[in-house]
Structure formats: C-alpha cells, structure tokens
Backbone as JSON Lines, residues from 0, in Angstrom:
{"i":0,"aa":"M","n":[96.2,76.66,293.21],"ca":[95.2,75.66,293.5],"c":[94.47,76.06,294.78]}
{"i":1,"aa":"P","n":[93.21,75.79,294.87],"ca":[92.44,76.19,296.06],"c":[92.98,75.6,297.37]}
{"i":2,"aa":"Q","n":[93.49,74.4,297.34],"ca":[94.0,73.79,298.57],"c":[95.27,74.46,299.07]}
{"i":3,"aa":"D","n":[95.87,75.34,298.28],"ca":[97.07,76.06,298.66],"c":[96.77,77.38,299.35]}
{"i":4,"aa":"W","n":[95.51,77.73,299.5],"ca":[95.1,79.0,300.1],"c":[94.54,78.79,301.5]}
{"i":5,"aa":"A","n":[94.79,79.76,302.36],"ca":[94.18,79.8,303.7],"c":[93.64,81.21,303.9]}
{"i":6,"aa":"I","n":[92.41,81.31,304.36],"ca":[91.79,82.61,304.59],"c":[91.4,82.7,306.06]}
{"i":7,"aa":"F","n":[91.73,83.83,306.67],"ca":[91.51,84.02,308.1],"c":[90.78,85.34,308.31]}
{"i":8,"aa":"G","n":[89.71,85.33,309.08],"ca":[88.95,86.54,309.35],"c":[89.29,87.14,310.69]}
{"i":9,"aa":"F","n":[88.59,88.2,311.03],"ca":[88.85,88.93,312.26],"c":[87.52,89.39,312.87]}
{"i":10,"aa":"D","n":[87.39,89.32,314.15],"ca":[86.23,89.78,314.92],"c":[85.04,88.83,314.93]}
{"i":11,"aa":"E","n":[85.19,87.6,314.48],"ca":[84.15,86.58,314.57],"c":[82.77,87.13,314.17]}
{"i":12,"aa":"Q","n":[82.7,87.63,312.95],"ca":[81.44,88.14,312.41],"c":[80.43,87.0,312.32]}
{"i":13,"aa":"P","n":[79.13,87.32,312.34],"ca":[78.1,86.27,312.32],"c":[78.19,85.31,311.13]}
{"i":14,"aa":"F","n":[78.68,85.79,309.99],"ca":[78.75,84.92,308.82],"c":[79.94,83.96,308.86]}
{"i":15,"aa":"A","n":[80.88,84.15,309.78],"ca":[82.1,83.34,309.8],"c":[81.79,81.85,309.96]}
{"i":16,"aa":"D","n":[80.92,81.51,310.87],"ca":[80.56,80.11,311.08],"c":[79.86,79.55,309.85]}
{"i":17,"aa":"L","n":[78.96,80.31,309.29],"ca":[78.22,79.89,308.1],"c":[79.16,79.63,306.92]}
{"i":18,"aa":"M","n":[80.19,80.47,306.79],"ca":[81.12,80.35,305.67],"c":[82.32,79.44,305.97]}
{"i":19,"aa":"D","n":[82.35,78.84,307.17],"ca":[83.44,77.96,307.59],"c":[84.77,78.7,307.6]}
{"i":20,"aa":"L","n":[84.73,79.98,308.05],"ca":[85.89,80.87,308.05],"c":[86.58,80.88,309.4]}
{"i":21,"aa":"S","n":[87.85,80.53,309.42],"ca":[88.65,80.66,310.64],"c":[88.74,82.14,310.98]}
{"i":22,"aa":"T","n":[88.75,82.46,312.26],"ca":[88.74,83.87,312.64],"c":[89.28,84.06,314.05]}
{"i":23,"aa":"I","n":[89.45,85.32,314.43],"ca":[89.81,85.7,315.79],"c":[88.55,86.18,316.47]}
{"i":24,"aa":"G","n":[88.2,85.6,317.6],"ca":[87.03,86.04,318.35],"c":[87.44,87.0,319.45]}
{"i":25,"aa":"Q","n":[86.74,88.11,319.56],"ca":[87.0,89.1,320.61],"c":[85.68,89.47,321.28]}
{"i":26,"aa":"P","n":[85.71,89.8,322.55],"ca":[84.49,90.24,323.23],"c":[84.2,91.71,322.9]}
{"i":27,"aa":"V","n":[83.63,91.96,321.73],"ca":[83.42,93.32,321.24],"c":[82.54,94.12,322.19]}
{"i":28,"aa":"A","n":[81.47,93.53,322.71],"ca":[80.59,94.25,323.63],"c":[81.35,94.65,324.9]}
{"i":29,"aa":"D","n":[82.22,93.76,325.39],"ca":[83.02,94.09,326.58],"c":[83.99,95.23,326.28]}
{"i":30,"aa":"Q","n":[84.56,95.24,325.06],"ca":[85.46,96.32,324.67],"c":[84.73,97.65,324.69]}
{"i":31,"aa":"A","n":[83.55,97.69,324.1],"ca":[82.78,98.94,324.05],"c":[82.41,99.41,325.45]}
{"i":32,"aa":"L","n":[82.0,98.48,326.3],"ca":[81.63,98.84,327.67],"c":[82.85,99.36,328.44]}
{"i":33,"aa":"D","n":[83.99,98.71,328.28],"ca":[85.2,99.13,328.98],"c":[85.63,100.53,328.55]}
{"i":34,"aa":"V","n":[85.66,100.78,327.25],"ca":[86.07,102.09,326.75],"c":[85.08,103.17,327.2]}
{"i":35,"aa":"T","n":[83.8,102.89,327.12],"ca":[82.78,103.86,327.54],"c":[82.91,104.17,329.03]}
{"i":36,"aa":"T","n":[83.09,103.15,329.83],"ca":[83.26,103.35,331.28],"c":[84.49,104.19,331.58]}
{"i":37,"aa":"R","n":[85.59,103.9,330.9],"ca":[86.82,104.67,331.12],"c":[86.66,106.12,330.69]}
{"i":38,"aa":"L","n":[85.99,106.33,329.56],"ca":[85.76,107.69,329.06],"c":[84.89,108.48,330.03]}
{"i":39,"aa":"L","n":[83.81,107.89,330.5],"ca":[82.94,108.58,331.45],"c":[83.65,108.88,332.76]}
{"i":40,"aa":"A","n":[84.46,107.94,333.24],"ca":[85.21,108.17,334.47],"c":[86.23,109.3,334.28]}
{"i":41,"aa":"A","n":[86.89,109.32,333.13],"ca":[87.86,110.38,332.86],"c":[87.18,111.74,332.75]}
{"i":42,"aa":"L","n":[86.04,111.78,332.1],"ca":[85.31,113.05,331.99],"c":[84.82,113.53,333.35]}
{"i":43,"aa":"A","n":[84.34,112.6,334.18],"ca":[83.85,112.96,335.52],"c":[84.96,113.49,336.41]}
{"i":44,"aa":"S","n":[86.18,112.96,336.24],"ca":[87.3,113.39,337.08],"c":[88.06,114.57,336.48]}
{"i":45,"aa":"G","n":[87.68,114.97,335.26],"ca":[88.38,116.08,334.6],"c":[89.68,115.66,333.96]}
{"i":46,"aa":"D","n":[89.95,114.39,333.91],"ca":[91.17,113.86,333.3],"c":[90.84,113.35,331.91]}
{"i":47,"aa":"A","n":[91.33,114.02,330.88],"ca":[91.03,113.64,329.5],"c":[92.08,112.71,328.91]}
{"i":48,"aa":"D","n":[93.02,112.24,329.71],"ca":[94.1,111.38,329.21],"c":[93.64,109.92,329.22]}
{"i":49,"aa":"L","n":[93.37,109.38,328.04],"ca":[92.93,107.99,327.92],"c":[93.93,107.19,327.08]}
{"i":50,"aa":"D","n":[95.2,107.33,327.37],"ca":[96.22,106.66,326.58],"c":[96.46,105.2,326.98]}
{"i":51,"aa":"D","n":[95.76,104.71,327.99],"ca":[95.95,103.32,328.42],"c":[95.43,102.36,327.36]}
{"i":52,"aa":"D","n":[96.13,101.25,327.2],"ca":[95.67,100.21,326.29],"c":[94.58,99.39,326.96]}
{"i":53,"aa":"V","n":[93.66,98.92,326.17],"ca":[92.62,98.02,326.64],"c":[92.98,96.63,326.13]}
{"i":54,"aa":"V","n":[93.24,95.71,327.03],"ca":[93.62,94.36,326.65],"c":[92.55,93.4,327.13]}
{"i":55,"aa":"L","n":[91.91,92.73,326.18],"ca":[90.87,91.76,326.5],"c":[91.25,90.42,325.87]}
{"i":56,"aa":"P","n":[90.72,89.34,326.4],"ca":[91.07,88.03,325.85],"c":[90.57,87.87,324.42]}
{"i":57,"aa":"T","n":[91.32,87.13,323.64],"ca":[90.91,86.79,322.28],"c":[90.96,85.28,322.13]}
{"i":58,"aa":"E","n":[90.32,84.79,321.11],"ca":[90.27,83.35,320.88],"c":[90.47,83.08,319.39]}
{"i":59,"aa":"V","n":[91.34,82.15,319.07],"ca":[91.51,81.71,317.69],"c":[90.48,80.61,317.44]}
{"i":60,"aa":"I","n":[89.63,80.82,316.43],"ca":[88.59,79.86,316.1],"c":[88.95,79.25,314.76]}
{"i":61,"aa":"V","n":[89.43,78.01,314.78],"ca":[89.89,77.34,313.57],"c":[88.71,76.64,312.9]}
{"i":62,"aa":"R","n":[88.54,76.95,311.63],"ca":[87.51,76.29,310.82],"c":[88.15,75.84,309.5]}
{"i":63,"aa":"G","n":[87.34,75.44,308.58],"ca":[87.82,74.85,307.34],"c":[88.65,75.75,306.45]}
{"i":64,"aa":"S","n":[88.56,77.08,306.61],"ca":[89.31,77.98,305.72],"c":[90.82,77.93,305.97]}
{"i":65,"aa":"T","n":[91.24,77.36,307.11],"ca":[92.68,77.23,307.38],"c":[93.07,75.81,307.72]}
{"i":66,"aa":"D","n":[92.11,74.92,307.86],"ca":[92.4,73.53,308.22],"c":[91.56,72.6,307.35]}
{"i":67,"aa":"P","n":[92.12,72.14,306.23],"ca":[91.34,71.3,305.31],"c":[90.72,70.07,305.97]}
{"i":68,"aa":"A","n":[91.32,69.56,307.01],"ca":[90.77,68.38,307.69],"c":[89.44,68.7,308.37]}
{"i":69,"aa":"R","n":[89.17,70.0,308.64],"ca":[87.94,70.39,309.33],"c":[86.89,70.94,308.37]}
{"i":70,"aa":"T","n":[87.18,70.98,307.1],"ca":[86.27,71.56,306.12],"c":[84.93,70.83,306.11]}
{"i":71,"aa":"V","n":[83.86,71.62,306.12],"ca":[82.51,71.07,306.06],"c":[81.96,71.28,304.66]}
{"i":72,"aa":"Y","n":[81.52,70.23,304.0],"ca":[80.97,70.34,302.64],"c":[79.48,70.13,302.67]}
C-alpha cells in the first residue's frame, strides 16, 4: 500500500521541494570551495596528500514522502 512506503532523497536537489520529497541538505557549494582550496594549497606547498576528511553540516529536511501528516496535496 502506498502509505506503507517512505522515500528519502539526498543532496536537496531543486525538485525535492516540488515533489514533497524528504531529503538530506548539504552545502554543496561550500564543499566544492573547501576541496578546491585544499587542493590548491597542497599543490602550492608541494604536498599531494589530501587524505583528510571534509566534514560539513548537514540538515534533515522532512517532507511528505516520510511524514504523512505533512503531505501536501
């Protein structure tokens, strides 16, 4: 039955709000800037070791696809 299903997306794509899709929001532009900055700094210093993890805040965005009480018709 449809009410027995929950669908969850990732990366808060532009269509997620339109489709009432619960998702994980991440600062994708900040991730790209951080990785680029680290890569350029490593290249400038001659250090090619980029094994560090990049940890940025994420946000759970609950919409109708996982919470029937919030479903928009």
